[in-house]
């Protein structure tokens, strides 16, 4: 593997960007600019390259099915031929059932195998209280997405700017990613984007139709 491709999903642009900057070891992503499209930035990683693909806010309630399908195609193009890992950056006190449903729809739109390539990053709550980890680990929405991702998750405090601690967090995060990839370095194949160019129009129409179906499904109780 000459290039590690990482796609950031979930939470806010600022939090996703903080994780991306941690991986890239610089301030490549502007924390204060909420990008309206997918953005890919690369950098060195030991003897290979890392490419981090930050995404728009796919969890917003007013996002239309057509716009979501456009975003997904854009993400697929930027991470071609496929990502090695999705980092699901979650703010626990803000992660609702609707967010969980949308995030699952996004992953399943890419591939049925997307959960096997996903690592849940849980940001430390804004107001830390005794027992907050146990509280949020028992949240049904967080528990379910962690279960679907084969219990690949990591707590992470993105507010600490100490250089030594940031280096430790980066090493911890990369170690977890490597553990996920140790059995296979194969990237995820985007199932619905593998057709030949002559079938591209059909693919995009299918993607839109699929998103409309997913977004119209009733929420689980």
PDB file of C-alpha atoms in Angstrom:
ATOM      1  CA  UNK A   1       0.000   0.000   0.000  1.00  0.00           C
ATOM      2  CA  UNK A   2       1.623   3.216  -1.181  1.00  0.00           C
ATOM      3  CA  UNK A   3      -1.222   5.528  -0.182  1.00  0.00           C
ATOM      4  CA  UNK A   4      -3.545   5.449   2.840  1.00  0.00           C
ATOM      5  CA  UNK A   5      -6.910   7.027   1.953  1.00  0.00           C
ATOM      6  CA  UNK A   6      -9.068   8.233   4.834  1.00  0.00           C
ATOM      7  CA  UNK A   7     -12.593   9.685   4.536  1.00  0.00           C
ATOM      8  CA  UNK A   8     -13.946  11.853   7.375  1.00  0.00           C
ATOM      9  CA  UNK A   9     -17.690  11.649   8.061  1.00  0.00           C
ATOM     10  CA  UNK A  10     -20.065  12.854  10.774  1.00  0.00           C
ATOM     11  CA  UNK A  11     -20.152  15.690  13.314  1.00  0.00           C
ATOM     12  CA  UNK A  12     -19.191  19.245  12.336  1.00  0.00           C
ATOM     13  CA  UNK A  13     -16.720  20.525   9.748  1.00  0.00           C
ATOM     14  CA  UNK A  14     -14.570  21.936  12.560  1.00  0.00           C
ATOM     15  CA  UNK A  15     -14.267  18.613  14.377  1.00  0.00           C
ATOM     16  CA  UNK A  16     -13.670  16.624  11.203  1.00  0.00           C
ATOM     17  CA  UNK A  17     -11.026  19.148  10.164  1.00  0.00           C
ATOM     18  CA  UNK A  18      -9.297  18.882  13.550  1.00  0.00           C
ATOM     19  CA  UNK A  19      -8.980  15.123  13.040  1.00  0.00           C
ATOM     20  CA  UNK A  20      -7.739  15.643   9.484  1.00  0.00           C
ATOM     21  CA  UNK A  21      -5.102  18.137  10.654  1.00  0.00           C
ATOM     22  CA  UNK A  22      -4.007  15.713  13.349  1.00  0.00           C
ATOM     23  CA  UNK A  23      -3.396  13.012  10.737  1.00  0.00           C
ATOM     24  CA  UNK A  24      -1.616  15.402   8.364  1.00  0.00           C
ATOM     25  CA  UNK A  25       0.406  17.042  11.181  1.00  0.00           C
ATOM     26  CA  UNK A  26      -0.413  20.530   9.952  1.00  0.00           C
ATOM     27  CA  UNK A  27      -3.276  23.013   9.644  1.00  0.00           C
ATOM     28  CA  UNK A  28      -4.221  22.081   6.093  1.00  0.00           C
ATOM     29  CA  UNK A  29      -7.960  22.186   6.835  1.00  0.00           C
ATOM     30  CA  UNK A  30      -9.328  25.579   7.916  1.00  0.00           C
ATOM     31  CA  UNK A  31     -11.361  24.958  11.066  1.00  0.00           C
ATOM     32  CA  UNK A  32     -13.423  28.110  10.608  1.00  0.00           C
ATOM     33  CA  UNK A  33     -14.459  27.615   6.987  1.00  0.00           C
ATOM     34  CA  UNK A  34     -17.346  25.229   6.473  1.00  0.00           C
ATOM     35  CA  UNK A  35     -16.619  23.813   3.034  1.00  0.00           C
ATOM     36  CA  UNK A  36     -19.629  23.081   0.844  1.00  0.00           C
ATOM     37  CA  UNK A  37     -17.939  20.299  -1.098  1.00  0.00           C
ATOM     38  CA  UNK A  38     -15.574  17.394  -0.540  1.00  0.00           C
ATOM     39  CA  UNK A  39     -11.931  18.416  -0.044  1.00  0.00           C
ATOM     40  CA  UNK A  40      -8.914  16.121  -0.453  1.00  0.00           C
ATOM     41  CA  UNK A  41      -5.505  16.974   1.043  1.00  0.00           C
ATOM     42  CA  UNK A  42      -2.452  14.717   1.016  1.00  0.00           C
ATOM     43  CA  UNK A  43       0.765  14.506   2.955  1.00  0.00           C
ATOM     44  CA  UNK A  44       3.626  12.166   3.870  1.00  0.00           C
ATOM     45  CA  UNK A  45       3.181   9.217   6.198  1.00  0.00           C
ATOM     46  CA  UNK A  46       6.462   7.470   6.935  1.00  0.00           C
ATOM     47  CA  UNK A  47       7.440   5.836   3.630  1.00  0.00           C
ATOM     48  CA  UNK A  48       4.046   6.280   2.000  1.00  0.00           C
ATOM     49  CA  UNK A  49       1.401   8.928   1.439  1.00  0.00           C
ATOM     50  CA  UNK A  50      -1.779   9.714   3.342  1.00  0.00           C
ATOM     51  CA  UNK A  51      -4.758  11.351   1.662  1.00  0.00           C
ATOM     52  CA  UNK A  52      -7.500  12.760   3.879  1.00  0.00           C
ATOM     53  CA  UNK A  53     -10.883  13.476   2.314  1.00  0.00           C
ATOM     54  CA  UNK A  54     -13.009  15.852   4.366  1.00  0.00           C
ATOM     55  CA  UNK A  55     -16.699  15.996   3.532  1.00  0.00           C
ATOM     56  CA  UNK A  56     -19.578  18.480   3.729  1.00  0.00           C
ATOM     57  CA  UNK A  57     -22.135  18.175   6.500  1.00  0.00           C
ATOM     58  CA  UNK A  58     -24.024  15.104   5.322  1.00  0.00           C
ATOM     59  CA  UNK A  59     -26.073  14.887   8.536  1.00  0.00           C
ATOM     60  CA  UNK A  60     -27.979  18.158   8.095  1.00  0.00           C
ATOM     61  CA  UNK A  61     -31.719  17.570   8.186  1.00  0.00           C
ATOM     62  CA  UNK A  62     -32.548  19.733   5.156  1.00  0.00           C
ATOM     63  CA  UNK A  63     -30.137  17.995   2.776  1.00  0.00           C
ATOM     64  CA  UNK A  64     -32.066  16.823  -0.281  1.00  0.00           C
ATOM     65  CA  UNK A  65     -31.668  13.351  -1.763  1.00  0.00           C
ATOM     66  CA  UNK A  66     -30.362  14.795  -5.037  1.00  0.00           C
ATOM     67  CA  UNK A  67     -27.729  16.899  -3.269  1.00  0.00           C
ATOM     68  CA  UNK A  68     -26.716  13.975  -1.073  1.00  0.00           C
ATOM     69  CA  UNK A  69     -26.215  11.779  -4.140  1.00  0.00           C
ATOM     70  CA  UNK A  70     -23.996  14.495  -5.660  1.00  0.00           C
ATOM     71  CA  UNK A  71     -21.924  14.630  -2.479  1.00  0.00           C
ATOM     72  CA  UNK A  72     -21.509  10.843  -2.409  1.00  0.00           C
ATOM     73  CA  UNK A  73     -20.336  10.743  -6.036  1.00  0.00           C
ATOM     74  CA  UNK A  74     -17.886  13.557  -5.271  1.00  0.00           C
ATOM     75  CA  UNK A  75     -16.510  11.704  -2.247  1.00  0.00           C
ATOM     76  CA  UNK A  76     -16.144   8.527  -4.308  1.00  0.00           C
ATOM     77  CA  UNK A  77     -14.206  10.429  -6.976  1.00  0.00           C
ATOM     78  CA  UNK A  78     -11.882  12.072  -4.433  1.00  0.00           C
ATOM     79  CA  UNK A  79     -11.108   8.783  -2.692  1.00  0.00           C
ATOM     80  CA  UNK A  80     -10.824   6.613  -5.825  1.00  0.00           C
ATOM     81  CA  UNK A  81     -10.221   3.747  -6.263  1.00  0.00           C
ATOM     82  CA  UNK A  82     -11.645   3.475  -2.728  1.00  0.00           C
ATOM     83  CA  UNK A  83     -10.884   4.455   0.876  1.00  0.00           C
ATOM     84  CA  UNK A  84      -9.067   2.264   3.346  1.00  0.00           C
ATOM     85  CA  UNK A  85     -11.013   3.661   6.286  1.00  0.00           C
ATOM     86  CA  UNK A  86     -13.973   5.872   7.136  1.00  0.00           C
ATOM     87  CA  UNK A  87     -13.454   7.890  10.323  1.00  0.00           C
ATOM     88  CA  UNK A  88     -16.870   8.599  11.849  1.00  0.00           C
ATOM     89  CA  UNK A  89     -16.308  11.698  14.000  1.00  0.00           C
ATOM     90  CA  UNK A  90     -19.154  11.941  16.526  1.00  0.00           C
ATOM     91  CA  UNK A  91     -20.029  14.550  19.158  1.00  0.00           C
ATOM     92  CA  UNK A  92     -21.867  12.300  21.639  1.00  0.00           C
ATOM     93  CA  UNK A  93     -24.348  14.798  23.087  1.00  0.00           C
ATOM     94  CA  UNK A  94     -25.449  15.856  19.590  1.00  0.00           C
ATOM     95  CA  UNK A  95     -25.687  12.441  17.916  1.00  0.00           C
ATOM     96  CA  UNK A  96     -29.394  11.782  17.397  1.00  0.00           C
ATOM     97  CA  UNK A  97     -31.343   8.862  15.981  1.00  0.00           C
ATOM     98  CA  UNK A  98     -31.791  10.856  12.768  1.00  0.00           C
ATOM     99  CA  UNK A  99     -28.013  11.370  12.544  1.00  0.00           C
ATOM    100  CA  UNK A 100     -27.425   7.667  13.073  1.00  0.00           C
ATOM    101  CA  UNK A 101     -29.926   6.753  10.363  1.00  0.00           C
ATOM    102  CA  UNK A 102     -28.383   9.207   7.891  1.00  0.00           C
ATOM    103  CA  UNK A 103     -24.830   8.070   8.642  1.00  0.00           C
ATOM    104  CA  UNK A 104     -25.804   4.440   8.112  1.00  0.00           C
ATOM    105  CA  UNK A 105     -27.527   5.344   4.851  1.00  0.00           C
ATOM    106  CA  UNK A 106     -24.367   7.095   3.650  1.00  0.00           C
ATOM    107  CA  UNK A 107     -22.137   4.129   4.489  1.00  0.00           C
ATOM    108  CA  UNK A 108     -24.511   1.586   2.974  1.00  0.00           C
ATOM    109  CA  UNK A 109     -24.819   3.692  -0.177  1.00  0.00           C
ATOM    110  CA  UNK A 110     -21.094   3.266  -0.747  1.00  0.00           C
ATOM    111  CA  UNK A 111     -20.909  -0.461  -0.026  1.00  0.00           C
ATOM    112  CA  UNK A 112     -22.320  -3.192   2.181  1.00  0.00           C
ATOM    113  CA  UNK A 113     -18.744  -3.668   3.417  1.00  0.00           C
ATOM    114  CA  UNK A 114     -18.331  -0.030   4.519  1.00  0.00           C
ATOM    115  CA  UNK A 115     -18.845  -0.846   8.220  1.00  0.00           C
ATOM    116  CA  UNK A 116     -15.830  -3.166   8.114  1.00  0.00           C
ATOM    117  CA  UNK A 117     -13.725  -0.182   7.046  1.00  0.00           C
ATOM    118  CA  UNK A 118     -15.116   2.245   9.644  1.00  0.00           C
ATOM    119  CA  UNK A 119     -13.654   3.531  12.914  1.00  0.00           C
ATOM    120  CA  UNK A 120     -15.883   5.546  15.261  1.00  0.00           C
ATOM    121  CA  UNK A 121     -14.135   8.544  16.837  1.00  0.00           C
ATOM    122  CA  UNK A 122     -16.076   9.868  19.821  1.00  0.00           C
ATOM    123  CA  UNK A 123     -15.133  13.426  20.768  1.00  0.00           C
ATOM    124  CA  UNK A 124     -14.969  14.270  24.457  1.00  0.00           C
ATOM    125  CA  UNK A 125     -18.236  16.022  25.464  1.00  0.00           C
ATOM    126  CA  UNK A 126     -18.112  19.801  25.719  1.00  0.00           C
ATOM    127  CA  UNK A 127     -19.103  19.560  29.386  1.00  0.00           C
ATOM    128  CA  UNK A 128     -17.250  16.676  30.999  1.00  0.00           C
ATOM    129  CA  UNK A 129     -19.068  15.221  33.998  1.00  0.00           C
ATOM    130  CA  UNK A 130     -18.257  12.207  36.191  1.00  0.00           C
ATOM    131  CA  UNK A 131     -19.122   8.996  34.386  1.00  0.00           C
ATOM    132  CA  UNK A 132     -19.628  10.676  31.009  1.00  0.00           C
ATOM    133  CA  UNK A 133     -17.996   7.794  29.129  1.00  0.00           C
ATOM    134  CA  UNK A 134     -20.358   5.221  30.611  1.00  0.00           C
ATOM    135  CA  UNK A 135     -23.306   7.527  29.975  1.00  0.00           C
ATOM    136  CA  UNK A 136     -22.600   7.977  26.297  1.00  0.00           C
ATOM    137  CA  UNK A 137     -21.464   4.400  25.720  1.00  0.00           C
ATOM    138  CA  UNK A 138     -24.960   3.378  26.853  1.00  0.00           C
ATOM    139  CA  UNK A 139     -26.612   5.756  24.413  1.00  0.00           C
ATOM    140  CA  UNK A 140     -28.553   3.487  22.003  1.00  0.00           C
ATOM    141  CA  UNK A 141     -27.577   5.479  18.895  1.00  0.00           C
ATOM    142  CA  UNK A 142     -23.862   5.386  19.692  1.00  0.00           C
ATOM    143  CA  UNK A 143     -24.002   1.751  20.811  1.00  0.00           C
ATOM    144  CA  UNK A 144     -25.663   0.703  17.569  1.00  0.00           C
ATOM    145  CA  UNK A 145     -23.235   2.442  15.225  1.00  0.00           C
ATOM    146  CA  UNK A 146     -20.268   1.059  17.208  1.00  0.00           C
ATOM    147  CA  UNK A 147     -21.744  -2.445  17.003  1.00  0.00           C
ATOM    148  CA  UNK A 148     -22.213  -2.153  13.246  1.00  0.00           C
ATOM    149  CA  UNK A 149     -18.580  -1.021  12.940  1.00  0.00           C
ATOM    150  CA  UNK A 150     -17.443  -4.220  14.673  1.00  0.00           C
ATOM    151  CA  UNK A 151     -16.673  -2.336  17.916  1.00  0.00           C
ATOM    152  CA  UNK A 152     -13.918  -0.304  16.286  1.00  0.00           C
ATOM    153  CA  UNK A 153     -14.064   2.949  18.240  1.00  0.00           C
ATOM    154  CA  UNK A 154     -11.821   5.429  20.021  1.00  0.00           C
ATOM    155  CA  UNK A 155     -12.410   8.314  22.419  1.00  0.00           C
ATOM    156  CA  UNK A 156     -10.550  11.456  21.416  1.00  0.00           C
ATOM    157  CA  UNK A 157     -10.128  14.920  22.943  1.00  0.00           C
ATOM    158  CA  UNK A 158      -9.674  17.399  20.095  1.00  0.00           C
ATOM    159  CA  UNK A 159      -9.360  20.479  22.316  1.00  0.00           C
ATOM    160  CA  UNK A 160      -5.884  19.823  23.741  1.00  0.00           C
ATOM    161  CA  UNK A 161      -3.203  21.693  21.794  1.00  0.00           C
ATOM    162  CA  UNK A 162      -0.159  20.357  23.644  1.00  0.00           C
ATOM    163  CA  UNK A 163       2.283  19.173  20.957  1.00  0.00           C
ATOM    164  CA  UNK A 164       3.331  16.033  22.824  1.00  0.00           C
ATOM    165  CA  UNK A 165      -0.258  15.005  23.492  1.00  0.00           C
ATOM    166  CA  UNK A 166      -1.221  15.648  19.866  1.00  0.00           C
ATOM    167  CA  UNK A 167       1.654  13.440  18.709  1.00  0.00           C
ATOM    168  CA  UNK A 168       0.481  10.715  21.100  1.00  0.00           C
ATOM    169  CA  UNK A 169      -3.107  10.982  19.862  1.00  0.00           C
ATOM    170  CA  UNK A 170      -1.963  10.795  16.248  1.00  0.00           C
ATOM    171  CA  UNK A 171       0.097   7.690  16.966  1.00  0.00           C
ATOM    172  CA  UNK A 172      -2.822   6.120  18.826  1.00  0.00           C
ATOM    173  CA  UNK A 173      -5.196   6.844  15.950  1.00  0.00           C
ATOM    174  CA  UNK A 174      -2.808   5.527  13.296  1.00  0.00           C
ATOM    175  CA  UNK A 175      -2.207   2.409  15.391  1.00  0.00           C
ATOM    176  CA  UNK A 176      -5.940   1.697  15.503  1.00  0.00           C
ATOM    177  CA  UNK A 177      -6.211   2.208  11.754  1.00  0.00           C
ATOM    178  CA  UNK A 178      -3.281  -0.146  11.158  1.00  0.00           C
ATOM    179  CA  UNK A 179      -4.883  -2.752  13.417  1.00  0.00           C
ATOM    180  CA  UNK A 180      -8.015  -2.604  11.267  1.00  0.00           C
ATOM    181  CA  UNK A 181      -5.934  -3.064   8.124  1.00  0.00           C
ATOM    182  CA  UNK A 182      -3.513  -5.684   9.410  1.00  0.00           C
ATOM    183  CA  UNK A 183      -5.522  -8.608   8.041  1.00  0.00           C
ATOM    184  CA  UNK A 184      -5.939  -6.943   4.672  1.00  0.00           C
ATOM    185  CA  UNK A 185      -4.617  -3.726   3.188  1.00  0.00           C
ATOM    186  CA  UNK A 186      -7.276  -3.804   0.494  1.00  0.00           C
ATOM    187  CA  UNK A 187      -9.302  -0.644   0.133  1.00  0.00           C
ATOM    188  CA  UNK A 188     -13.078  -0.588   0.033  1.00  0.00           C
ATOM    189  CA  UNK A 189     -14.578  -0.966  -3.421  1.00  0.00           C
ATOM    190  CA  UNK A 190     -17.386   1.454  -4.176  1.00  0.00           C
ATOM    191  CA  UNK A 191     -19.891  -1.026  -5.540  1.00  0.00           C
ATOM    192  CA  UNK A 192     -22.238   1.370  -7.343  1.00  0.00           C
ATOM    193  CA  UNK A 193     -19.415   3.393  -8.941  1.00  0.00           C
ATOM    194  CA  UNK A 194     -17.566   0.505 -10.584  1.00  0.00           C
ATOM    195  CA  UNK A 195     -19.530   0.490 -13.846  1.00  0.00           C
ATOM    196  CA  UNK A 196     -17.937   1.420 -17.137  1.00  0.00           C
ATOM    197  CA  UNK A 197     -18.101   5.072 -18.307  1.00  0.00           C
ATOM    198  CA  UNK A 198     -20.924   4.242 -20.713  1.00  0.00           C
ATOM    199  CA  UNK A 199     -23.050   3.365 -17.698  1.00  0.00           C
ATOM    200  CA  UNK A 200     -22.199   6.505 -15.713  1.00  0.00           C
ATOM    201  CA  UNK A 201     -25.542   8.233 -16.325  1.00  0.00           C
ATOM    202  CA  UNK A 202     -27.394   5.140 -15.221  1.00  0.00           C
ATOM    203  CA  UNK A 203     -25.234   4.924 -12.099  1.00  0.00           C
ATOM    204  CA  UNK A 204     -25.922   8.497 -11.052  1.00  0.00           C
ATOM    205  CA  UNK A 205     -29.660   8.075 -11.625  1.00  0.00           C
ATOM    206  CA  UNK A 206     -29.590   4.885  -9.590  1.00  0.00           C
ATOM    207  CA  UNK A 207     -27.711   6.645  -6.789  1.00  0.00           C
ATOM    208  CA  UNK A 208     -30.306   9.427  -6.632  1.00  0.00           C
ATOM    209  CA  UNK A 209     -33.174   6.927  -6.583  1.00  0.00           C
ATOM    210  CA  UNK A 210     -31.484   4.903  -3.860  1.00  0.00           C
ATOM    211  CA  UNK A 211     -30.968   7.980  -1.696  1.00  0.00           C
ATOM    212  CA  UNK A 212     -34.596   9.035  -2.073  1.00  0.00           C
ATOM    213  CA  UNK A 213     -35.670   5.575  -0.950  1.00  0.00           C
ATOM    214  CA  UNK A 214     -33.320   5.606   2.043  1.00  0.00           C
ATOM    215  CA  UNK A 215     -34.366   9.088   3.160  1.00  0.00           C
ATOM    216  CA  UNK A 216     -38.054   8.189   2.952  1.00  0.00           C
ATOM    217  CA  UNK A 217     -37.749   5.173   5.234  1.00  0.00           C
ATOM    218  CA  UNK A 218     -39.444   5.603   8.646  1.00  0.00           C
ATOM    219  CA  UNK A 219     -37.109   6.104  11.597  1.00  0.00           C
ATOM    220  CA  UNK A 220     -36.583   3.092  13.831  1.00  0.00           C
ATOM    221  CA  UNK A 221     -37.959   3.220  17.345  1.00  0.00           C
TER     222      UNK A 221
END
